[in-house]
Coordinates of C-alpha atoms in Angstrom, one line a residue:
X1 CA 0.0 0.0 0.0
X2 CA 0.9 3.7 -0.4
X3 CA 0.1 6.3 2.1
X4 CA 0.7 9.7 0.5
X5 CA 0.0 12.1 3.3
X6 CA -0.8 15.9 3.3
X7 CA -1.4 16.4 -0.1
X8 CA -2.9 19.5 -1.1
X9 CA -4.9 20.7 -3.7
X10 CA -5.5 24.5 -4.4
X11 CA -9.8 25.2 -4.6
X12 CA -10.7 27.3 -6.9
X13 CA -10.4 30.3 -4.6
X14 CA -7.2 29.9 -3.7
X15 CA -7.5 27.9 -0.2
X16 CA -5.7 24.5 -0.2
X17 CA -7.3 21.3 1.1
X18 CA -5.7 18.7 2.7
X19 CA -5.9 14.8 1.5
X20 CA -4.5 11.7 2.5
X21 CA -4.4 8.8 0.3
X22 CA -4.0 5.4 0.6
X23 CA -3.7 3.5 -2.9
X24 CA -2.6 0.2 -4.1
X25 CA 1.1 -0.1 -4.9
X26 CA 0.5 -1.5 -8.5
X27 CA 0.6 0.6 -11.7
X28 CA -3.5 0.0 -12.6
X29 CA -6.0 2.3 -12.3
X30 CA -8.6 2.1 -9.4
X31 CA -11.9 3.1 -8.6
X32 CA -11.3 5.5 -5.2
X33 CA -13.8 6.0 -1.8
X34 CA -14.2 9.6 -0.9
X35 CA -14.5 10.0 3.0
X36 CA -15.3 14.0 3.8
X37 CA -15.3 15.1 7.6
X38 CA -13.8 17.8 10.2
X39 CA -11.9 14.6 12.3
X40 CA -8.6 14.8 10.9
X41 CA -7.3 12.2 8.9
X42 CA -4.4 12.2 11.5
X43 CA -6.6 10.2 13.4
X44 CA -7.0 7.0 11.2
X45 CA -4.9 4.9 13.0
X46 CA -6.9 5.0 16.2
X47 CA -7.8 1.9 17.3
X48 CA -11.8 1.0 16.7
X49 CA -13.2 1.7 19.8
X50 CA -16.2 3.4 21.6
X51 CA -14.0 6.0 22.9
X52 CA -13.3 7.3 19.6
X53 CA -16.2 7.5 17.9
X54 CA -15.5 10.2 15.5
X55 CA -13.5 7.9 13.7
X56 CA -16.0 6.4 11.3
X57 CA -13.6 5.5 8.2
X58 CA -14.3 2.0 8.8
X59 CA -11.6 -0.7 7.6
X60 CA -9.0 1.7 5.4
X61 CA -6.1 -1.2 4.9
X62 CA -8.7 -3.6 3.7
X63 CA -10.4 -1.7 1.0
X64 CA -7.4 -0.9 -0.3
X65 CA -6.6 -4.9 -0.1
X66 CA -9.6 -5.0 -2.3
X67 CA -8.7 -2.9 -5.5
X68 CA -9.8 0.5 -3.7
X69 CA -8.0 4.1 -3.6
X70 CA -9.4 5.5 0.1
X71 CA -8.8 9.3 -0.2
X72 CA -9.6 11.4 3.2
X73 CA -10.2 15.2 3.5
X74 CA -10.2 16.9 6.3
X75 CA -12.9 19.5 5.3
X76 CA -12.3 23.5 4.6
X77 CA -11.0 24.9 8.0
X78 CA -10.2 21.5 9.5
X79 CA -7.2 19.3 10.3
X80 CA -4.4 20.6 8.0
X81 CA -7.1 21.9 5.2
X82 CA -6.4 26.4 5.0
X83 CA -10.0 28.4 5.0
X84 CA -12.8 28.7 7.6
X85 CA -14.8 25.7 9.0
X86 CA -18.7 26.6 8.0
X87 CA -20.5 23.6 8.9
X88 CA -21.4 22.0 5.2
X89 CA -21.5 25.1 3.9
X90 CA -21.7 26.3 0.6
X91 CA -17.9 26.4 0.6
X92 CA -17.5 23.0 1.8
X93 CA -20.1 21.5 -0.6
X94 CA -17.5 23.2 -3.5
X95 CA -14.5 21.6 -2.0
X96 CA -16.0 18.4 -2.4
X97 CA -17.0 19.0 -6.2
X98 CA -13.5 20.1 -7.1
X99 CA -11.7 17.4 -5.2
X100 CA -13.8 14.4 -6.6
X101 CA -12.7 16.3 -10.1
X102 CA -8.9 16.4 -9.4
X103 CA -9.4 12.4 -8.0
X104 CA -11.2 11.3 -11.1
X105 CA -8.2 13.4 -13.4
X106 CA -5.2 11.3 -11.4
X107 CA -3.5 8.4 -13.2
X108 CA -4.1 6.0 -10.2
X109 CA -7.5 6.6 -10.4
X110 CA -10.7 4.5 -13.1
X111 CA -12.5 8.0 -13.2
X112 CA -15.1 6.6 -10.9
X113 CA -15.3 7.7 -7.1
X114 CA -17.7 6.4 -4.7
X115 CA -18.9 8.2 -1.3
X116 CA -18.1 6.7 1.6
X117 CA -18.1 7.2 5.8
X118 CA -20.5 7.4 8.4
X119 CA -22.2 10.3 10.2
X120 CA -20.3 13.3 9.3
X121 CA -19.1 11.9 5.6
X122 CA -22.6 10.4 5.1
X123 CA -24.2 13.9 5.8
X124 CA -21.3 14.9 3.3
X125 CA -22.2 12.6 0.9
X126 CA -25.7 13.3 0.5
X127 CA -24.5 16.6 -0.2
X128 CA -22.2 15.6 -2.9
X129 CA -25.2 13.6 -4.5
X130 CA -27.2 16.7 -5.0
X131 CA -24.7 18.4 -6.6
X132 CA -23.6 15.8 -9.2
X133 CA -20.1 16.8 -10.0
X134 CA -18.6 14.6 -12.3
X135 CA -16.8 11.3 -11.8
X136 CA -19.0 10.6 -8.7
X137 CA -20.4 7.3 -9.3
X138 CA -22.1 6.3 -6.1
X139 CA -22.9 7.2 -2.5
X140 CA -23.7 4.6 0.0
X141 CA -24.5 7.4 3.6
X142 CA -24.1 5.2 6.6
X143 CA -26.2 6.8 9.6
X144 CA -26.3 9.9 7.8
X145 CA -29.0 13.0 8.1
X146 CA -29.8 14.9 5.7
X147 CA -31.9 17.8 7.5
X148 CA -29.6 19.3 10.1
X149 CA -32.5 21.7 11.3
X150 CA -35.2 19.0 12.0
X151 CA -32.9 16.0 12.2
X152 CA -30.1 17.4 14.6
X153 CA -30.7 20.7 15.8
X154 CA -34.5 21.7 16.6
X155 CA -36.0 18.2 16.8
X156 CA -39.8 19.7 15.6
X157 CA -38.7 23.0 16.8
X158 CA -37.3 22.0 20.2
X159 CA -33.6 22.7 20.8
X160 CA -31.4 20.0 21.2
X161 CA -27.5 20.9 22.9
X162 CA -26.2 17.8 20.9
X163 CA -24.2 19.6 18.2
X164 CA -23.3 22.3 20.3
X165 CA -21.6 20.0 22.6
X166 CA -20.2 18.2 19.4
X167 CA -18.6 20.6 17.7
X168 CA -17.0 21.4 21.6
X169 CA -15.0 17.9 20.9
X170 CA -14.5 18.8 17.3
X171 CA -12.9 21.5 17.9
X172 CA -10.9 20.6 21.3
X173 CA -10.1 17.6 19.1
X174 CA -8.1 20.4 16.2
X175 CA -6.7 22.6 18.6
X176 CA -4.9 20.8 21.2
X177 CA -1.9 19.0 20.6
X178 CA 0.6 16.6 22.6
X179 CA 3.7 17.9 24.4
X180 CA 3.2 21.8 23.7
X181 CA 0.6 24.5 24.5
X182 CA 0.9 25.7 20.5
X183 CA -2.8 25.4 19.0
X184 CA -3.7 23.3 16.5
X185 CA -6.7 24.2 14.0
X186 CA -8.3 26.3 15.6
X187 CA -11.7 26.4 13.6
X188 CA -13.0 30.0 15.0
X189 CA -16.4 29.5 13.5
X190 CA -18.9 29.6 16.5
X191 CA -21.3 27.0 15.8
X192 CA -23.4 27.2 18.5
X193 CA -23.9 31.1 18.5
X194 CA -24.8 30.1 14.8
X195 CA -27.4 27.7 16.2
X196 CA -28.6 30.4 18.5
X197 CA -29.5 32.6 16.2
X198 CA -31.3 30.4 13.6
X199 CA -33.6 28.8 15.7
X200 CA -35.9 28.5 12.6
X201 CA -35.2 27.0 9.6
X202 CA -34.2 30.2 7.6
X203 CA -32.0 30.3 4.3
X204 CA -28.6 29.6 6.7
X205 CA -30.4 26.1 7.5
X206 CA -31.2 25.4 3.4
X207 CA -28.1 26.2 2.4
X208 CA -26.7 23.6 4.5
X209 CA -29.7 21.0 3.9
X210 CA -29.6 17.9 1.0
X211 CA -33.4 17.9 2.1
X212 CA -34.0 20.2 0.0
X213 CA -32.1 19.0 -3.3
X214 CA -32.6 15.4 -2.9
X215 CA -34.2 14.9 -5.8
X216 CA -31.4 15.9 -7.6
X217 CA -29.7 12.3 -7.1
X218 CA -29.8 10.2 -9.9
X219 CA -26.4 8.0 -9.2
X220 CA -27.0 4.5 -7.2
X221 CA -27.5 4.9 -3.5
X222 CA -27.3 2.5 -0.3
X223 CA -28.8 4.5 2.3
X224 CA -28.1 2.5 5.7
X225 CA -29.7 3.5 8.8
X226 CA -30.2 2.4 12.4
X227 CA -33.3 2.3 14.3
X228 CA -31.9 3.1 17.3
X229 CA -30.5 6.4 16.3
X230 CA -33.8 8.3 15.7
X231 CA -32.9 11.5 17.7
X232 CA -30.1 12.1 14.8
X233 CA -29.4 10.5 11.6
X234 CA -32.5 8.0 11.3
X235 CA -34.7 10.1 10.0
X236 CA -32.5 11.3 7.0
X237 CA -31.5 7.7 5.7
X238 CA -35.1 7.6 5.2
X239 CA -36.5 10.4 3.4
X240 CA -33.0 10.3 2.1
X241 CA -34.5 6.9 0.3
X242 CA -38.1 8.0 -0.2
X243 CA -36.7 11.5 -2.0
X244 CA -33.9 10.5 -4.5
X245 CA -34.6 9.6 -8.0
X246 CA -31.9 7.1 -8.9
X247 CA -31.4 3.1 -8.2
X248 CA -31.4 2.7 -4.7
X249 CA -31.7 0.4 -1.5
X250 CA -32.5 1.1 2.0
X251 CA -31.1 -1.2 4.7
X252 CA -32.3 -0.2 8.6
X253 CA -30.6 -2.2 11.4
X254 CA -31.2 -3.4 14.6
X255 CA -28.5 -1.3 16.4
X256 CA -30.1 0.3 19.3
X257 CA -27.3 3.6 20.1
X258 CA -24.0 5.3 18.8
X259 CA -22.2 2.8 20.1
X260 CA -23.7 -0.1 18.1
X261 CA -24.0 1.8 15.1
X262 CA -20.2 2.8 15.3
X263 CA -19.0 -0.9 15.9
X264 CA -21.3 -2.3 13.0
X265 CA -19.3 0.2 10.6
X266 CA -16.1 -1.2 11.9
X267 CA -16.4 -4.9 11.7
X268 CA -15.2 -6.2 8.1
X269 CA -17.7 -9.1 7.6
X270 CA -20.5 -5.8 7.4
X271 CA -18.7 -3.8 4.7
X272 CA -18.2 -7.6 3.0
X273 CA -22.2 -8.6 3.0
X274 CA -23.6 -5.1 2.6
X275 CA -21.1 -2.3 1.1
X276 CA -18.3 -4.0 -0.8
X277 CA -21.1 -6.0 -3.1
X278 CA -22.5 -2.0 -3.7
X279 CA -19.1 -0.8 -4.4
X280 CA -17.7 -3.6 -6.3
X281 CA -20.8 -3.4 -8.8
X282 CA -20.7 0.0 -9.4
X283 CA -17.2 1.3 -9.4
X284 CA -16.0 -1.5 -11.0
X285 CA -18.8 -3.2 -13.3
X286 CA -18.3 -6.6 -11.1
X287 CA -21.6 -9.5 -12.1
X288 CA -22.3 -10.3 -8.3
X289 CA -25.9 -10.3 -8.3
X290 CA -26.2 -7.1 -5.9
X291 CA -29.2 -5.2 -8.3
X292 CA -31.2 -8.5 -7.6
X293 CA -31.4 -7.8 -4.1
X294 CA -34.4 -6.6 -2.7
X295 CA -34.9 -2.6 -2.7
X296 CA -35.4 -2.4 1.5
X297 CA -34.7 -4.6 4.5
X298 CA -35.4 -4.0 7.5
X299 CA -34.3 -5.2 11.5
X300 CA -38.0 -6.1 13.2
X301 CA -37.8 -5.9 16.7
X302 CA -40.2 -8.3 18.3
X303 CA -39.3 -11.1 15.2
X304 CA -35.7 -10.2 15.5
X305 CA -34.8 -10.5 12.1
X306 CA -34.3 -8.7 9.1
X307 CA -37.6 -8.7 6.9
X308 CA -37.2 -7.7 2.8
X309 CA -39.8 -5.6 0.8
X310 CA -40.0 -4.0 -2.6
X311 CA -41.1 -0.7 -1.2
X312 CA -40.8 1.6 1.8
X313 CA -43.0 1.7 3.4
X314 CA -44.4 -1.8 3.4
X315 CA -48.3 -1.8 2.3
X316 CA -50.0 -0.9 5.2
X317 CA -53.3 -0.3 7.1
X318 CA -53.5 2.6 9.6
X319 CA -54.3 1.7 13.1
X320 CA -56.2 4.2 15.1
X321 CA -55.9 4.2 19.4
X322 CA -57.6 7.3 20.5
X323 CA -56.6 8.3 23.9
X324 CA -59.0 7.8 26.7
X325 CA -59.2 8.8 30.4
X326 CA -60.4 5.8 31.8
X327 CA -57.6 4.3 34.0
X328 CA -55.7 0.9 31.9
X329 CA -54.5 -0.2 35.3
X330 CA -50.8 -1.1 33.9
X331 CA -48.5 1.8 35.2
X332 CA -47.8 4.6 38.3
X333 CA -47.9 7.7 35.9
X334 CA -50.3 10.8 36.6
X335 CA -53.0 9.5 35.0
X336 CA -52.9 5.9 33.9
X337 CA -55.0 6.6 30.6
X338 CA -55.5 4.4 28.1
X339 CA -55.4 3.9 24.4
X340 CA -58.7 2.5 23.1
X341 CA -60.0 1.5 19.5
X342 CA -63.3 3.4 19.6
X343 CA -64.0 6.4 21.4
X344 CA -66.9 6.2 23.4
X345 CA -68.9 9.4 24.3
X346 CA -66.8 11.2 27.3
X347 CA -68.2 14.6 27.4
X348 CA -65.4 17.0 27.7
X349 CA -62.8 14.5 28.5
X350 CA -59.1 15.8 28.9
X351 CA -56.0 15.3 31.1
X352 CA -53.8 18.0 32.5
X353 CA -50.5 18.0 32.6
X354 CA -48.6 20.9 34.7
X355 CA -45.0 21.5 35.2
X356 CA -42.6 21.1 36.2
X357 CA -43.0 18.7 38.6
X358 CA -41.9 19.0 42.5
X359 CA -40.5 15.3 42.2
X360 CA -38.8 15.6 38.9
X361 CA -34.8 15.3 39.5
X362 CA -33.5 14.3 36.1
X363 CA -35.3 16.0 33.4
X364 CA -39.2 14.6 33.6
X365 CA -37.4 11.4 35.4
X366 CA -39.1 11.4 39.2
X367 CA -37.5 9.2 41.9
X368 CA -39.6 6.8 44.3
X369 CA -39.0 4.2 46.7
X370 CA -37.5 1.8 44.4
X371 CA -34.6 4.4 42.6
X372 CA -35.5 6.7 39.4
X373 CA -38.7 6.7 37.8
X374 CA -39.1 7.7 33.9
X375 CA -42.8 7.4 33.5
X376 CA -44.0 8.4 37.3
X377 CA -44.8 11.8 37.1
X378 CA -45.5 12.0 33.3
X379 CA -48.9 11.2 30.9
X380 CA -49.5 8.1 29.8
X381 CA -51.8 6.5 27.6
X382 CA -51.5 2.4 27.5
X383 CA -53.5 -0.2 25.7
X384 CA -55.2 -3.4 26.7
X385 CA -53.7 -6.5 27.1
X386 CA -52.9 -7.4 23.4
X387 CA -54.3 -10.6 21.9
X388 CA -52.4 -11.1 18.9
X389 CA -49.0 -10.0 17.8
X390 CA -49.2 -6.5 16.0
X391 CA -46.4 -5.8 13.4
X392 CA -46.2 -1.9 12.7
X393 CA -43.6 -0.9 10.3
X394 CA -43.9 2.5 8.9
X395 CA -44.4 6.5 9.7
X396 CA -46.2 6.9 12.7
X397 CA -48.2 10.2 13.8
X398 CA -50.2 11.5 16.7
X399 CA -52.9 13.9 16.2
X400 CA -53.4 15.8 19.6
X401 CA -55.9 18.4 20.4
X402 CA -54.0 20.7 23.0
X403 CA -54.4 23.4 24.6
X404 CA -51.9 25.8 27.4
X405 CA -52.2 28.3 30.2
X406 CA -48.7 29.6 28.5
X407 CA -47.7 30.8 24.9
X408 CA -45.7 28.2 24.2
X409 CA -44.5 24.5 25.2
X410 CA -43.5 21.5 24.0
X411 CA -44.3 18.1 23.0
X412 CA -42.4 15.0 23.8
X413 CA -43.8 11.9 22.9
X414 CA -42.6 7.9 23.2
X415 CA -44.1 4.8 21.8
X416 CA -43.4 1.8 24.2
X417 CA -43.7 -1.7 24.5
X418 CA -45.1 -2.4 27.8
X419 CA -43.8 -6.1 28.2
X420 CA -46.6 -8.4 30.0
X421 CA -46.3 -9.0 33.4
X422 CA -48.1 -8.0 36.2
X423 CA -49.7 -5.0 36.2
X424 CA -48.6 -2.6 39.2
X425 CA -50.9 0.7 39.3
X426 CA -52.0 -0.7 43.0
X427 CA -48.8 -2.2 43.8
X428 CA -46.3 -1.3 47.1
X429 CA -43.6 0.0 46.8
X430 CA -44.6 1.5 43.5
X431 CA -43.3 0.3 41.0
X432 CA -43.6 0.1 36.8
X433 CA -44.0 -2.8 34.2
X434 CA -40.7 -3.7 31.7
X435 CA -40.9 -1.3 29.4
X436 CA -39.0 -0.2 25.6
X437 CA -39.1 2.5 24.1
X438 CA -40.0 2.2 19.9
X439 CA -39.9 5.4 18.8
X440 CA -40.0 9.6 19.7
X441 CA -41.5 12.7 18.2
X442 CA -41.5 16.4 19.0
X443 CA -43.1 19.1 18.5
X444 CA -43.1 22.7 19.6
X445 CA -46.1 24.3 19.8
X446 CA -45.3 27.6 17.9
X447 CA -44.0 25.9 15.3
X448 CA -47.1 24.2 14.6
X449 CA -47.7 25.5 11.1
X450 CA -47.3 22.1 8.0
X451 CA -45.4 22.8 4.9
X452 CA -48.4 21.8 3.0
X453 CA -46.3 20.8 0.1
X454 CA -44.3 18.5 1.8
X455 CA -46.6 17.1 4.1
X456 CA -48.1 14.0 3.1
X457 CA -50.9 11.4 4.8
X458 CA -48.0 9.5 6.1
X459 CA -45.7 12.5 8.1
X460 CA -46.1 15.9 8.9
X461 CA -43.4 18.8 7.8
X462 CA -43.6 21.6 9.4
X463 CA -42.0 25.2 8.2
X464 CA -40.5 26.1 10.9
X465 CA -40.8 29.4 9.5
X466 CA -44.3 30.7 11.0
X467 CA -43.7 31.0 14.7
X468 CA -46.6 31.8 16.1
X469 CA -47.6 32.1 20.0
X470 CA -50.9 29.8 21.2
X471 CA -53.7 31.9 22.1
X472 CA -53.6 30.8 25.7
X473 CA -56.4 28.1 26.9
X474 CA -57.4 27.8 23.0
X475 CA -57.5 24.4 22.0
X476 CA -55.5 22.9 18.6
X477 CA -55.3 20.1 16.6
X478 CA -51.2 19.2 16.3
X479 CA -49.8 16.7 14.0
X480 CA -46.7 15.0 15.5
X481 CA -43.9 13.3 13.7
X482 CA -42.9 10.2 15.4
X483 CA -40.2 8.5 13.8
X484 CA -40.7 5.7 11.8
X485 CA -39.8 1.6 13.1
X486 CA -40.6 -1.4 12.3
X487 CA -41.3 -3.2 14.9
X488 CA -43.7 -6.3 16.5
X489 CA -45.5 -5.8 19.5
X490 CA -45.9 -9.0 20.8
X491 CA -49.4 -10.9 21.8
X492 CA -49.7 -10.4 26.2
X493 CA -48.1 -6.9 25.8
X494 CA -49.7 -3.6 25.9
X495 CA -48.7 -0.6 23.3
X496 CA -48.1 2.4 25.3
X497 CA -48.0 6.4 24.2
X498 CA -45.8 8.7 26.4
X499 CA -46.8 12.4 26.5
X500 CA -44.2 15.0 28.3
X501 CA -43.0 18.7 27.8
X502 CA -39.3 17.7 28.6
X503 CA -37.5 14.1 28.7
X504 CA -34.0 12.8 30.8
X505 CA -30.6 11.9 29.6
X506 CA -31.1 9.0 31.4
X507 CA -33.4 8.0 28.7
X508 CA -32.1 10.0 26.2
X509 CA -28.8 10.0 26.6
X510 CA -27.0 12.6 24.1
X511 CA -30.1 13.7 22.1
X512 CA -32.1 14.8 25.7
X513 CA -33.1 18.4 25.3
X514 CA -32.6 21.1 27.6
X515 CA -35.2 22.2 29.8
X516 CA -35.7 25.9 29.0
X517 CA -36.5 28.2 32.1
X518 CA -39.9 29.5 30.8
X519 CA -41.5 26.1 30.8
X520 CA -43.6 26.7 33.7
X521 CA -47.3 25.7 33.6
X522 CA -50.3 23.4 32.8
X523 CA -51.1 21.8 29.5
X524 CA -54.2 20.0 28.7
X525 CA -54.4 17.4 26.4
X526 CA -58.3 16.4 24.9
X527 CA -59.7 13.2 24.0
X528 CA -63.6 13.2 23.4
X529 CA -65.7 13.2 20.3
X530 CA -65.3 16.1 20.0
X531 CA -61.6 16.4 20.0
X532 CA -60.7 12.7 19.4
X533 CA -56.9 12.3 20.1
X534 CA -55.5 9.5 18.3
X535 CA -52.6 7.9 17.4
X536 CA -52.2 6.3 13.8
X537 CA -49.9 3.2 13.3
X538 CA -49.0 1.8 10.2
X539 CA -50.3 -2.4 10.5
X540 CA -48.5 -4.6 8.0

């Protein structure tokens, strides 16, 4: 193999970017992976662990092994490339153009370049797709968004500290250096004064969003996902899928965090069965049967196993459980509602919710006799005992009729899977079933207004642009996005919705949200015939 390291390559307006290259030793021409990211390619040797998990390259040495050139960049105002960091900027988006050019033009090098990485270079590729420069042949985004606004940032509007606290170890990561108080990269660009100030999704957010051109890609595309990382990149391997206009697969896994996700990319025998068969076919014209495939597989929790379709979504028939006051019986929460599949006449039935709660001590996480308690001093609305198995694999969406004492607040929602057992709303000590949780959705209630062009009967989109205060104690209708799964809820258990204005890192981990200081007051959520709150499952 040869490494040829800090190799720059003048842009077009002067500012050199940095490349490292790792090639064959032979004299014949080979296809190249493009893997775009802030990390510093200084850091590819690091050993694959959990601790480092902004190295996503994968296995380097072995794709090379395989007929590969593996080119790193560290990004515009990164590592040891000149020019200011802007957060897949327009600037950054260029970069990539003019280096897949220069790659394609080198005499080690077929003229075909594929898109490669995880996170970070699978937000990058999506970005190269759109543009289409030429000589880029494929992308295959591993866990990679494609909304940075909806997906990462405002999560329906609420702020999430994730990419502040990112870019902190981004840029900690450039600057500081072994042995010597001398600065490294320093990468002045303050992206979480930049986050600050575009709190809605305003032409700084477009610029940086594939969303928006996603139609635009025409070359093959893997788009691989995880279920388990729907507060981040989830959501944009999806609509990633759903929007682009060229061949493509969708593959969602069973990994249930970062960490999962992150080891997956690093084990060999996954890049063998799912990525190398995508590379080999289209970079270098290789027969192995990959277009025969079919188009989307997915993990299914509860059958834990992968199950194949033609289509995403699967056909489907929406499920409707209106939410009902009368006690299930199952679980300590506040009110112990239940989720029903007709809604009988309850006058003006509606639950109140106020906050924040004298018990909470870890976001909406209470504490009782047993330890901490995520569901004991939130809403709840929980289902009979099931009597079959119910497979829901699909978009998801709550429609809530709402209303608030205050001008604003937000909307946390979980699906669950109550496991059976026995059920404990009498029981001493209190205490709470087994419990998973399936899927989230957010919404703030300002931010209420649909993009009416993008909205569709399966998800909401919202603008984010019309910001508008409730009129207090009015009652709405909201539509909330919760994120798709597929995902078997299994005969004895009981489906359950979660319904909060905050959530925990203890459940959350890094995508909890911050609990703002004005969230102070009573909410009301409405389930009668006249307001009949439901929420809609996809049934395969």
């Amino acid at each position: 193999m040869i490494i040829e390291s800090d190799v720059m390559i003048p842009m077009c307006d002067g500012i050199q970017i940095a490349l490292k290259i790792y090639r064959p030793d032979k004299t014949e021409k080979y296809p190249a992976l493009l893997a775009a990211s802030p990390y510093q390619y200084d850091t590819d040797q690091l050993p694959a662990l959990p601790l480092f998990l902004w190295r996503e390259t994968g296995p380097i040495e072995w794709y090379v092994d395989k007929g590969y050139a593996f080119v790193r960049m560290d990004v515009r105002g990164s590592g040891k490339s000149g020019g200011s960091y802007g957060y897949l900027d327009k600037n950054e988006q260029n970069d990539y153009c003019e280096v897949i050019e220069w790659i394609a033009s080198q005499v080690w090098c077929n003229g075909k370049i594929g898109g490669y990485g995880q996170s970070y270079y699978a937000m990058a590729q999506w970005l190269m797709g759109t543009l289409n420069p030429p000589g880029l042949s494929c992308i295959a985004p591993y866990d990679g968004l494609v909304d940075p606004y909806r997906d990462q940032a405002y999560h329906g509007g609420v702020y999430s500290p994730f990419p502040a606290n990112w870019y902190t170890g981004v840029r900690a990561n450039n600057a500081l250096r072994p042995g010597t108080s001398e600065l490294g990269n320093l990468m002045d660009f303050d992206l979480h004064k930049e986050l600050l100030i575009h709190n809605t999704y305003d032409e700084w957010w477009e610029e940086r969003s594939a969303y928006e051109n996603l139609s635009n890609i025409t070359i093959p595309t893997l788009s691989i996902g995880h279920w388990g990382k729907m507060g981040l990149h989830l959501r944009g391997n999806i609509l990633g899928y759903e929007q682009i206009r060229g061949p493509k697969k969708l593959i969602i896994t069973g990994a249930s965090n970062t960490i999962e996700a992150h080891a997956m990319f690093d084990k060999i025998e996954f890049h063998e069965q799912e990525l190398l068969p995508f590379y080999d076919y289209y970079l270098k014209g290789k027969d192995n049967a990959y277009t025969s495939r079919k188009n989307v597989r997915l993990w299914t929790y509860g059958n834990e196993c992968y199950q194949e379709y033609d289509q995403w979504p699967p056909l489907s028939s929406p499920k409707h459980y209106y939410l009902c006051s009368v006690r299930s019986g199952s679980v300590n929460s506040i009110n112990d509602g239940s989720l029903v599949d007709d809604l009988k006449a309850e006058g003006d039935s509606y639950t109140n919710f106020s906050y924040p709660d004298l018990e909470w001590v870890n976001g909406v996480v209470s504490r009782n006799e047993r330890g901490l308690d995520p569901v004991g001093k939130i809403i709840t609305f929980t289902s009979e005992i099931l009597d079959r198995d119910i497979e829901v694999i699909g978009p998801i969406t709550l429609e809530l009729y709402a209303s608030s004492d205050q001008s604003d607040t937000d909307f946390i929602v979980k699906l669950s899977d109550q496991f059976a057992g026995q059920d404990v709303a009498n029981a001493k000590p209190l205490s709470q079933p087994r419990y998973k949780i399936v899927s989230k959705g957010w919404l703030r209630a300002s931010h209420r207004y649909l993009d009416e062009a993008k909205t569709t009967d399966l998800r909401p989109i919202y603008t984010h642009k019309n910001v508008e205060p409730l009129t207090l104690n009015q009652i709405y209708k909201f539509l909330i996005e919760i994120q798709p799964v597929a995902y078997c809820f299994k005969k004895g258990n009981r489906i359950r919705l979660e319904i909060a204005n905050g959530d925990s890192s203890m459940t959350d981990g890094s995508f909890a949200h911050q609990y703002l200081w004005w969230k102070q007051g009573t909410d009301t959520y409405y389930h009668s015939e006249a307001h009949p709150s439901r929420l809609i499952l996809p049934l395969v």
